[in-house]
Coordinates of C-alpha atoms and ligand atoms in Angstrom, one line a residue:
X1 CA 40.0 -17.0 0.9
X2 CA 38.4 -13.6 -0.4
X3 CA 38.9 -11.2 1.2
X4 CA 36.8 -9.8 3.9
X5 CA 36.1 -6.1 2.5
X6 CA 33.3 -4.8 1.6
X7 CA 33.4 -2.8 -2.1
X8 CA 31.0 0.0 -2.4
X9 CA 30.9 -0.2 -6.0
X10 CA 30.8 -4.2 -6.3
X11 CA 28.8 -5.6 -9.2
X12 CA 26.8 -9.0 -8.0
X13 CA 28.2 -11.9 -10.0
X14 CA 25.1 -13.6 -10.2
X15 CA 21.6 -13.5 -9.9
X16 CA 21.4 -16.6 -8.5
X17 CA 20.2 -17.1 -5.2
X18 CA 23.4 -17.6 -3.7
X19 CA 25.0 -14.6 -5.5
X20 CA 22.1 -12.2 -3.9
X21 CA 23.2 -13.8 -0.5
X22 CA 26.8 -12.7 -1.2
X23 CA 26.5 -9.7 -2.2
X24 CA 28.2 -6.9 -0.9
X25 CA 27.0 -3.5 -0.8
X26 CA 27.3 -1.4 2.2
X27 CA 24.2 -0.3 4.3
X28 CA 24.7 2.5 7.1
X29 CA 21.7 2.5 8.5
X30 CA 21.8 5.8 10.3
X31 CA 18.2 6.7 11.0
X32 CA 14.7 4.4 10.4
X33 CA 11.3 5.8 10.4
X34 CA 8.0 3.8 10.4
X35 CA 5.0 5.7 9.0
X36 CA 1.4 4.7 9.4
X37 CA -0.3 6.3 6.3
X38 CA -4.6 6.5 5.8
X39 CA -5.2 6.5 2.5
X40 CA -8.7 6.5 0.9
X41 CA -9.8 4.0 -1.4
X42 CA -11.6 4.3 -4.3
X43 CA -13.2 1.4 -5.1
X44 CA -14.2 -1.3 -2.3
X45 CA -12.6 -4.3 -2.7
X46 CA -14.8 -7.4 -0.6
X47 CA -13.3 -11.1 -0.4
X48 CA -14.4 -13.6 1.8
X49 CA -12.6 -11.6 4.3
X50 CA -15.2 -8.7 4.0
X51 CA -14.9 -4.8 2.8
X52 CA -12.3 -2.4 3.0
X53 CA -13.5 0.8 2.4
X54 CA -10.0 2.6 3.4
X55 CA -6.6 1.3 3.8
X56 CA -4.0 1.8 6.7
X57 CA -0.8 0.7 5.2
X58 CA 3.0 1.0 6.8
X59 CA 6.1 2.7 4.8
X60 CA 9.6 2.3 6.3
X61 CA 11.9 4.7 5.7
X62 CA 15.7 4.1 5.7
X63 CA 18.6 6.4 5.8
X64 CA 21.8 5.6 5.0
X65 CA 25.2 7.2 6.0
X66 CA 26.2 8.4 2.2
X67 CA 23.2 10.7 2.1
X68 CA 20.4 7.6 0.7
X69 CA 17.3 7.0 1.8
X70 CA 15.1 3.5 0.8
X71 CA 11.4 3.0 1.2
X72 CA 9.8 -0.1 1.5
X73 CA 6.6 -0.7 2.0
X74 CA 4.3 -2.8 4.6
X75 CA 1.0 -3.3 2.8
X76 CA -1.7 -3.1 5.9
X77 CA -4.9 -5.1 6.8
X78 CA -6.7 -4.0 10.2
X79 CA -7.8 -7.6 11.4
X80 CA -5.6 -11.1 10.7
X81 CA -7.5 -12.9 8.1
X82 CA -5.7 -13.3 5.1
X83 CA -2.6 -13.9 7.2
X84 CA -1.7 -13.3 11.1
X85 CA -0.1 -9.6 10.2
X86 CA -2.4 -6.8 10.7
X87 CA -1.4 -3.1 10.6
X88 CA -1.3 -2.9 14.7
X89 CA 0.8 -5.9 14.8
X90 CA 3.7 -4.6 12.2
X91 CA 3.8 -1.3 13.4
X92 CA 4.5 -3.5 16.9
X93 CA 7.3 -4.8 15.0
X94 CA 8.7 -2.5 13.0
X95 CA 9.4 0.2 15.7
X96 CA 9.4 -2.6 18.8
X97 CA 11.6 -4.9 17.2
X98 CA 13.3 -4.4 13.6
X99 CA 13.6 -0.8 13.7
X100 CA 15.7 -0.7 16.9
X101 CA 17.4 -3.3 15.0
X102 CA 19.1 -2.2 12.5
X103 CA 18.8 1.7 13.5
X104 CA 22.8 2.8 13.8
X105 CA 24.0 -1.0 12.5
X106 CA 26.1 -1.2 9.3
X107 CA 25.9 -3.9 7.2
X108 CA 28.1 -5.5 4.7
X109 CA 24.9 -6.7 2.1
X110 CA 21.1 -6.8 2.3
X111 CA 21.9 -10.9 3.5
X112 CA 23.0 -9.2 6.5
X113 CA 20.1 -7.2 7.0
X114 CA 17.6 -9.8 7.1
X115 CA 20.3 -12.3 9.0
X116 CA 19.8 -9.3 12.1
X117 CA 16.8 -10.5 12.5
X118 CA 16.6 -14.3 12.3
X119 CA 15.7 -15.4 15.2
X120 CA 12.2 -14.0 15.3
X121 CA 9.6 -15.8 14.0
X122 CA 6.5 -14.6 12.1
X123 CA 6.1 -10.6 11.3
X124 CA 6.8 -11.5 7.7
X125 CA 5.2 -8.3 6.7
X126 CA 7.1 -6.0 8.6
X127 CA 10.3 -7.9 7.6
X128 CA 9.4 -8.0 3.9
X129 CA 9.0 -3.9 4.4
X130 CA 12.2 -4.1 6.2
X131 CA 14.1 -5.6 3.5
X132 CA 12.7 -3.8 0.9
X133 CA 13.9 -0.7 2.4
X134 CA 17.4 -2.5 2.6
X135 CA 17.1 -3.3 -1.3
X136 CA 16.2 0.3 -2.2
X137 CA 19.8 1.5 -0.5
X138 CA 21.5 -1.5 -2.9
X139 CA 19.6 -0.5 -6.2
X140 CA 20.6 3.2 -5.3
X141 CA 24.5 2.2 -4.4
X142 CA 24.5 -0.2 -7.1
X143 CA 22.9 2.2 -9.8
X144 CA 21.2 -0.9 -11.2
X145 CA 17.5 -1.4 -10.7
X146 CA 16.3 -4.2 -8.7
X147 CA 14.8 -6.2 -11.9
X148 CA 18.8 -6.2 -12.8
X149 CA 19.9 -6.8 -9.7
X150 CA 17.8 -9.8 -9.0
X151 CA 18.0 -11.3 -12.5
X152 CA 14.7 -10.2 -14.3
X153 CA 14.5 -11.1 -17.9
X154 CA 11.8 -9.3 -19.0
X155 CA 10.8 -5.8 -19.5
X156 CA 6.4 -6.0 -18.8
X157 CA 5.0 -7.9 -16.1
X158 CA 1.3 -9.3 -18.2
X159 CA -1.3 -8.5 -15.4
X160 CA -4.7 -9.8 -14.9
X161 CA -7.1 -8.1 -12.4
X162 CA -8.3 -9.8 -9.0
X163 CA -12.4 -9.3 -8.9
X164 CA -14.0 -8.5 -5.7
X165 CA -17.6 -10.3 -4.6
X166 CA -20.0 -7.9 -5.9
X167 CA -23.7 -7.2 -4.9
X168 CA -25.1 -7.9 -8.6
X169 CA -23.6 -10.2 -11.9
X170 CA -24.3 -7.5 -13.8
X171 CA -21.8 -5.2 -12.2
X172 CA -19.4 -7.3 -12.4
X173 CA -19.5 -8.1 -15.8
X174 CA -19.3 -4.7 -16.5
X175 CA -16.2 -4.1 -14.9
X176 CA -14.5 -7.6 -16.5
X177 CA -15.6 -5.5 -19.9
X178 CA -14.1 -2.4 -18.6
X179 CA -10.8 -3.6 -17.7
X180 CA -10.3 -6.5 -20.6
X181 CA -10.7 -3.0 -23.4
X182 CA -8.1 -1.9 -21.1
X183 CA -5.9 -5.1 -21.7
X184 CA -5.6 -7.2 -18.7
X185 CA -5.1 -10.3 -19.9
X186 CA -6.3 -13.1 -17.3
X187 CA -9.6 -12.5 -15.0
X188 CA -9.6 -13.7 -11.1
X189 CA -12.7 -14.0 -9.1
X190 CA -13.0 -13.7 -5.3
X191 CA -15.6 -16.3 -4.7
X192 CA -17.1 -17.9 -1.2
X193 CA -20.2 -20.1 -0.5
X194 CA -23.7 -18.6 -2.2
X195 CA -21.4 -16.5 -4.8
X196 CA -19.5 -19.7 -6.8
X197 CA -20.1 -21.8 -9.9
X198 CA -23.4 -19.3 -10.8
X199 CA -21.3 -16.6 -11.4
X200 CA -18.4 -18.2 -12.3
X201 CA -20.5 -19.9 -15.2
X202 CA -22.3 -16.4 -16.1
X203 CA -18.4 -15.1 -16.8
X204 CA -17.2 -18.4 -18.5
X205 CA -20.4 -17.7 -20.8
X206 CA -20.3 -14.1 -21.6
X207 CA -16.6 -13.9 -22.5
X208 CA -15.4 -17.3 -24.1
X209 CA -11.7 -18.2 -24.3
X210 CA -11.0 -15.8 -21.5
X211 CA -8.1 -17.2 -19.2
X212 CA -10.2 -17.2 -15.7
X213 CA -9.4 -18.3 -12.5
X214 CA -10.9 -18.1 -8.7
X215 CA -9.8 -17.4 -5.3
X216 CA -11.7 -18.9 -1.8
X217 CA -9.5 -16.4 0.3
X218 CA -9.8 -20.4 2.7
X219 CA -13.4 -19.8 2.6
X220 CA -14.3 -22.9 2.6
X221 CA -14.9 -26.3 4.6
X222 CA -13.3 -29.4 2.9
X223 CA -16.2 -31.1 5.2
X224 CA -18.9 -29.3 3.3
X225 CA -18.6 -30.8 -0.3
X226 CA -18.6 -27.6 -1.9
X227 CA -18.1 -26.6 -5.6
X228 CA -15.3 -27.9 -6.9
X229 CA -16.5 -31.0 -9.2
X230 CA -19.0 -28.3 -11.3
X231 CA -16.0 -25.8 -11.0
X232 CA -13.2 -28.1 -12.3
X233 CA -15.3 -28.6 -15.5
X234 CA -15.2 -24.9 -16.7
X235 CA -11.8 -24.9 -17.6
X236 CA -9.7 -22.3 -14.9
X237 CA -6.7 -21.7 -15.3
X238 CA -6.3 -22.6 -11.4
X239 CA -8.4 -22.6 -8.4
X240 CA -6.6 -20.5 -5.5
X241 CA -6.6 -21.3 -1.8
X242 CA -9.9 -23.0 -1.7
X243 CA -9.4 -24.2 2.4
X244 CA -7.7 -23.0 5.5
X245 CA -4.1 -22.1 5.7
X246 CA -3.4 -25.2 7.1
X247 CA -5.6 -27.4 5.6
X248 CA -2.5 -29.2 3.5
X249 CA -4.0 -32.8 3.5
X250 CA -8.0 -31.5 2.4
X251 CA -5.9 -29.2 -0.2
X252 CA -4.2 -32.5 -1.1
X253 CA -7.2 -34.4 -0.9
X254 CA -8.9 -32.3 -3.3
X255 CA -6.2 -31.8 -5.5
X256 CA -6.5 -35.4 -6.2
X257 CA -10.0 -35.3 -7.4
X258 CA -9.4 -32.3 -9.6
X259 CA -7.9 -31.9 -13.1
X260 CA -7.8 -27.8 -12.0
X261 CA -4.3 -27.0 -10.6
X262 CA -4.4 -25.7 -6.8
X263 CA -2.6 -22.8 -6.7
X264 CA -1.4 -22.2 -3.3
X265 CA -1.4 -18.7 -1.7
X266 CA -2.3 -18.4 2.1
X267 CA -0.9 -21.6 2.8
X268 CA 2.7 -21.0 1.5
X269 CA 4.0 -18.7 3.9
X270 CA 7.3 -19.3 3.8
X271 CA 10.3 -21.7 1.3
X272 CA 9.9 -24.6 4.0
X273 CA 6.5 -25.0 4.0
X274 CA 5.8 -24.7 0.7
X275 CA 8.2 -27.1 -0.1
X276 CA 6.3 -29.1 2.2
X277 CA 2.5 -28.5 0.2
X278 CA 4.2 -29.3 -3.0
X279 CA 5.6 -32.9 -1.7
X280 CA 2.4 -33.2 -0.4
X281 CA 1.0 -32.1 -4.1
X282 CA -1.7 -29.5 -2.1
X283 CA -1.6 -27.5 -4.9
X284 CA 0.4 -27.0 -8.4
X285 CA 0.9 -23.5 -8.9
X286 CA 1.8 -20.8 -6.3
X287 CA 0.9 -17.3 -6.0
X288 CA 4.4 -15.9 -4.8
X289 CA 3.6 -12.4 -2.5
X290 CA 7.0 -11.2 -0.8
X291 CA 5.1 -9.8 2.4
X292 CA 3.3 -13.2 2.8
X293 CA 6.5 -15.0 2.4
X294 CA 8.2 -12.4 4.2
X295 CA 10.4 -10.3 1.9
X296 CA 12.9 -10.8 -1.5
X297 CA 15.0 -13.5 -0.3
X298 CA 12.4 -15.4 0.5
X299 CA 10.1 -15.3 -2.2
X300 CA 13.4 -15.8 -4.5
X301 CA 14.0 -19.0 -2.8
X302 CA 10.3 -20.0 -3.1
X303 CA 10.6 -18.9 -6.8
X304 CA 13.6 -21.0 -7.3
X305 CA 12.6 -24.2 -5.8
X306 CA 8.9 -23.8 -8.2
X307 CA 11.3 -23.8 -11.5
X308 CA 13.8 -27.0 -10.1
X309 CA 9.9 -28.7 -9.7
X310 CA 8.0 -27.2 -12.9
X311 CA 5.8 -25.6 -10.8
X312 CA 4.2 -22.4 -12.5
X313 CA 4.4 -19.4 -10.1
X314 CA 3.2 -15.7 -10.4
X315 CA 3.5 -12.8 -8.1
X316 CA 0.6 -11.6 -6.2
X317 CA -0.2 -7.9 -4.6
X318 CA -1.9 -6.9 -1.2
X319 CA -3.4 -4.1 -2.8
X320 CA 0.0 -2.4 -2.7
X321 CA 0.5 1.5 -3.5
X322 CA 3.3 2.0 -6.0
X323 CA 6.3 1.9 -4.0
X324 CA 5.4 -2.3 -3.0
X325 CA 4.0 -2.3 -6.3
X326 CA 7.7 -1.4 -8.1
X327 CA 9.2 -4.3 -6.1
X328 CA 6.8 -6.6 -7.1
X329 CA 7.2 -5.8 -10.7
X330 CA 10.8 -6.3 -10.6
X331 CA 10.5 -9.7 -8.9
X332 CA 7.8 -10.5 -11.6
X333 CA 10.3 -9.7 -13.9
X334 CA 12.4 -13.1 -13.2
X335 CA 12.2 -16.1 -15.3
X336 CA 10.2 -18.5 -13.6
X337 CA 7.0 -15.8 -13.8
X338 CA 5.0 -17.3 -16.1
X339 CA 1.5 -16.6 -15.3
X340 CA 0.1 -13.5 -15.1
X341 CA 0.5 -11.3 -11.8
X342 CA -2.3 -9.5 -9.9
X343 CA -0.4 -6.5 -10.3
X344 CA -3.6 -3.3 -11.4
X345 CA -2.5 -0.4 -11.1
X346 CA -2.4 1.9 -7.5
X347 CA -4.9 4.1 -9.4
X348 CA -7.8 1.2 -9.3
X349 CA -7.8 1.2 -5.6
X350 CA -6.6 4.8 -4.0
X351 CA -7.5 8.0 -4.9
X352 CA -3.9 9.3 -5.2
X353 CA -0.8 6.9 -5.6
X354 CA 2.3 7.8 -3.6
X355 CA 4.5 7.8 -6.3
X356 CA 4.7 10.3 -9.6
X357 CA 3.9 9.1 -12.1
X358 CA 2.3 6.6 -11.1
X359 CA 1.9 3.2 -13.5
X360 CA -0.6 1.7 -15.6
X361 CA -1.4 -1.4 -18.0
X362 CA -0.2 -0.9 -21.5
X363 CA -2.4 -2.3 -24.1
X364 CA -0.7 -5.4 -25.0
X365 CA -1.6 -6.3 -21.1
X366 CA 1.6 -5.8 -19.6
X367 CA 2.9 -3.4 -17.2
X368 CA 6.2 -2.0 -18.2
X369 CA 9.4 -3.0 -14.8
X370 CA 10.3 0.2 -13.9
X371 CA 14.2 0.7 -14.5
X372 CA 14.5 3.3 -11.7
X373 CA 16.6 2.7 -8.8
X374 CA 15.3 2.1 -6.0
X375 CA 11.3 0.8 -5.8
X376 CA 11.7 1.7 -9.5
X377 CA 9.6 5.0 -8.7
X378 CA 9.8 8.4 -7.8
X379 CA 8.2 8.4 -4.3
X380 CA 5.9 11.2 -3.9
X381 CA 7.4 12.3 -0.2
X382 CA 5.1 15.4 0.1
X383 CA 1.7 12.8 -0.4
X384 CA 3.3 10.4 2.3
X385 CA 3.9 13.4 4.7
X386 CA -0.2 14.7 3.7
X387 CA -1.4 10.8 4.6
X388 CA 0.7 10.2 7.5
X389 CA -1.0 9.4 11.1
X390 CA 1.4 8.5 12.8
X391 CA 5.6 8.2 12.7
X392 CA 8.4 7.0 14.6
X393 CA 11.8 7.4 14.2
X394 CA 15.0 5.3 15.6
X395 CA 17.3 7.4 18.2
Ligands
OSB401 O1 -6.0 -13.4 -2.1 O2 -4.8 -12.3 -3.5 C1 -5.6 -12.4 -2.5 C2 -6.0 -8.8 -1.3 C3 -6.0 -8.9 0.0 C4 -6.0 -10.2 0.6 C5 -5.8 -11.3 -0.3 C6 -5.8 -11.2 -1.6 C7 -5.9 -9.9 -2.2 C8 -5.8 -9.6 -3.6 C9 -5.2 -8.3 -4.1 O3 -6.3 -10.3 -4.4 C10 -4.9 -8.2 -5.5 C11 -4.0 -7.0 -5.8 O4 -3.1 -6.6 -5.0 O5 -4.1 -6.5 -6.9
MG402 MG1 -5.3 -15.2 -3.1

């Protein structure tokens, strides 16, 4: 038997999956505060979803008995399109349900945190925030970062940028150009009925060789035929989420008639039922994003099961600011990553980043994993008070 105490200082023994479960760090959650923060965009970014022109995302805000404080973030979307989450319905859960919680609950280990919480289903965005939070308080405790802590073995994340539907080619190829001098090193399309193979060709042409891929956000109807035959013959590294969530058997069907990998994003929401797709061979890559899958544990699971099956993973964003952005990096960092992430930097999208510095890509493509404790980042607390709305705080 081992014994039952929980060491403040413990090292985890492993970065396996079941040595994250075990181990044992102390959280004293004394105080949590949910804040809804506006922040201005500076670009719009349209999928098949539509524009965002501004962005409402969450931050939770844990404090801890020994004086530290975690952040996690709760990347926002005001209607339920790319998954059932919206910023109404986390803020819901985050002050109606997690918050109250784990407000004035210790816990022996981040397992524990996410176990308070296991019976409610869905709200994997809020829980991801949750957790992430949770993590913080370990990295800090642990005085490790979280790319250590997890088991990362690399030290840049390779990034390719995620391309909204644009009103012109032209401007579009003029941002590929822009951000390829920059380095990004693998081009993703947002594409939906009436803006396809065209402009997918018009890309292919202009810049040979370039690793390219596209992403139906499930804008399309397996009953409709659609592009896939003329896509499949221009070489993509992957074609992402081209039906409805649950569409498994037309993803499957169409998988079969493709030499393109699926790669699976809206539809693998959580480690069951993306086990699930694969068996059913709906797709043969997945984008891996924590708040879809709702939080760490669960996308390490997901990431685990892709290496036992060879299936290539990568980690996707939700247009994150840099605090989500510094735990995706760090879960990018582990060894089954193998494709690049949508990970551009905060400073693409919002005028001001809530962490100092802020990142960027390096020229070799890569974005370096922060090795701060923590998200990996200073968070900039005096920009999070300046784009708060609205708070709430436990007790
Ligand atoms: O499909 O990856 C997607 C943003 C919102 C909803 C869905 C998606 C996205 C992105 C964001 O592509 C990419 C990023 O965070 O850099
Ligand atoms: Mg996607």
């Amino acid at each position: 038997m081992t014994t039952e105490q929980a060491s403040p200082a413990a090292e985890p023994t492993s970065a396996s999956a079941a040595g994250l479960r075990a181990l044992q760090v102390p959280i004293n959650v004394e105080r949590v505060q949910v804040l809804s923060l506006q922040l201005p965009l500076v670009r719009h970014f349209r999928t098949a979803y539509g524009v965002s022109v501004q962005k409402r995302n969450l931050l939770v805000r844990l404090e801890d008995g020994d004086g530290v404080v975690g952040w996690g973030e709760a990347p926002g979307a005001e209607l339920p399109t790319y998954s059932p989450d919206t910023h109404d319905s986390t803020w819901y859960a985050l002050t109606g349900i997690l918050g109250p919680k784990v407000a004035g609950h210790r816990f022996d280990g981040p397992r524990a945190v996410v176990d308070s919480w296991r019976e409610i289903v869905g709200y994997h965005t809020a829980k991801h925030a949750m957790e992430c939070a949770a993590w913080s308080i370990v990295s800090q405790k642990l005085g490790q970062s979280l790319s250590q802590i997890w088991g990362g073995v690399r030290d840049g994340v390779p990034t390719g940028e995620s391309f909204g539907i644009k009103d012109h080619i032209a401007e579009l190829h003029e941002e590929i150009e822009e951000r390829l001098a920059e380095g990004y090193c693998r081009i993703k399309l947002k594409i939906e009925p009436g803006w396809d193979v065209d402009v997918v060709r018009s890309v292919a042409a202009q810049f040979p060789g370039l690793p390219l891929s596209v992403d139906g956000n499930c804008g399309y109807d397996a009953a409709d035929g659609g592009p896939w035959r003329e896509l499949d013959e221009l070489n993509l590294l992957m074609i992402e989420q081209p039906f409805a969530r649950d569409a498994l058997c037309d993803l499957a069907d169409l998988q079969q008639t493709l030499s393109t990998p699926i790669c699976l994003d809206e539809s693998a929401t959580s480690p069951g039922i993306t086990r699930a797709a694969l068996s059913l061979d709906c797709g043969r890559i997945v984008n891996i994003k924590p708040p879809r899958v709702g939080g760490i544990f669960a996308a390490i699971d997901i990431h685990d099961m892709c290496a036992e099956r060879a299936i290539p993973v990568w980690c996707g964003g939700m247009l994150e600011t840099g605090i989500g952005r510094g735990f995706n990096l760090a879960l990018a960092s582990l060894p089954h990553f193998t494709l690049p992430a949508d990970m551009s930097p905060a400073k693409l999208f919002y005028a001001e980043d809530l962490v100092e510095p802020t990142f960027d890509i390096r020229p070799d493509g890569t974005i370096a994993v922060p090795d701060g404790l923590g998200c990996g980042f200073s968070v900039a607390e005096e920009r999070i008070a300046r784009y708060a709305v609205a708070r709430w705080t436990s007790e």
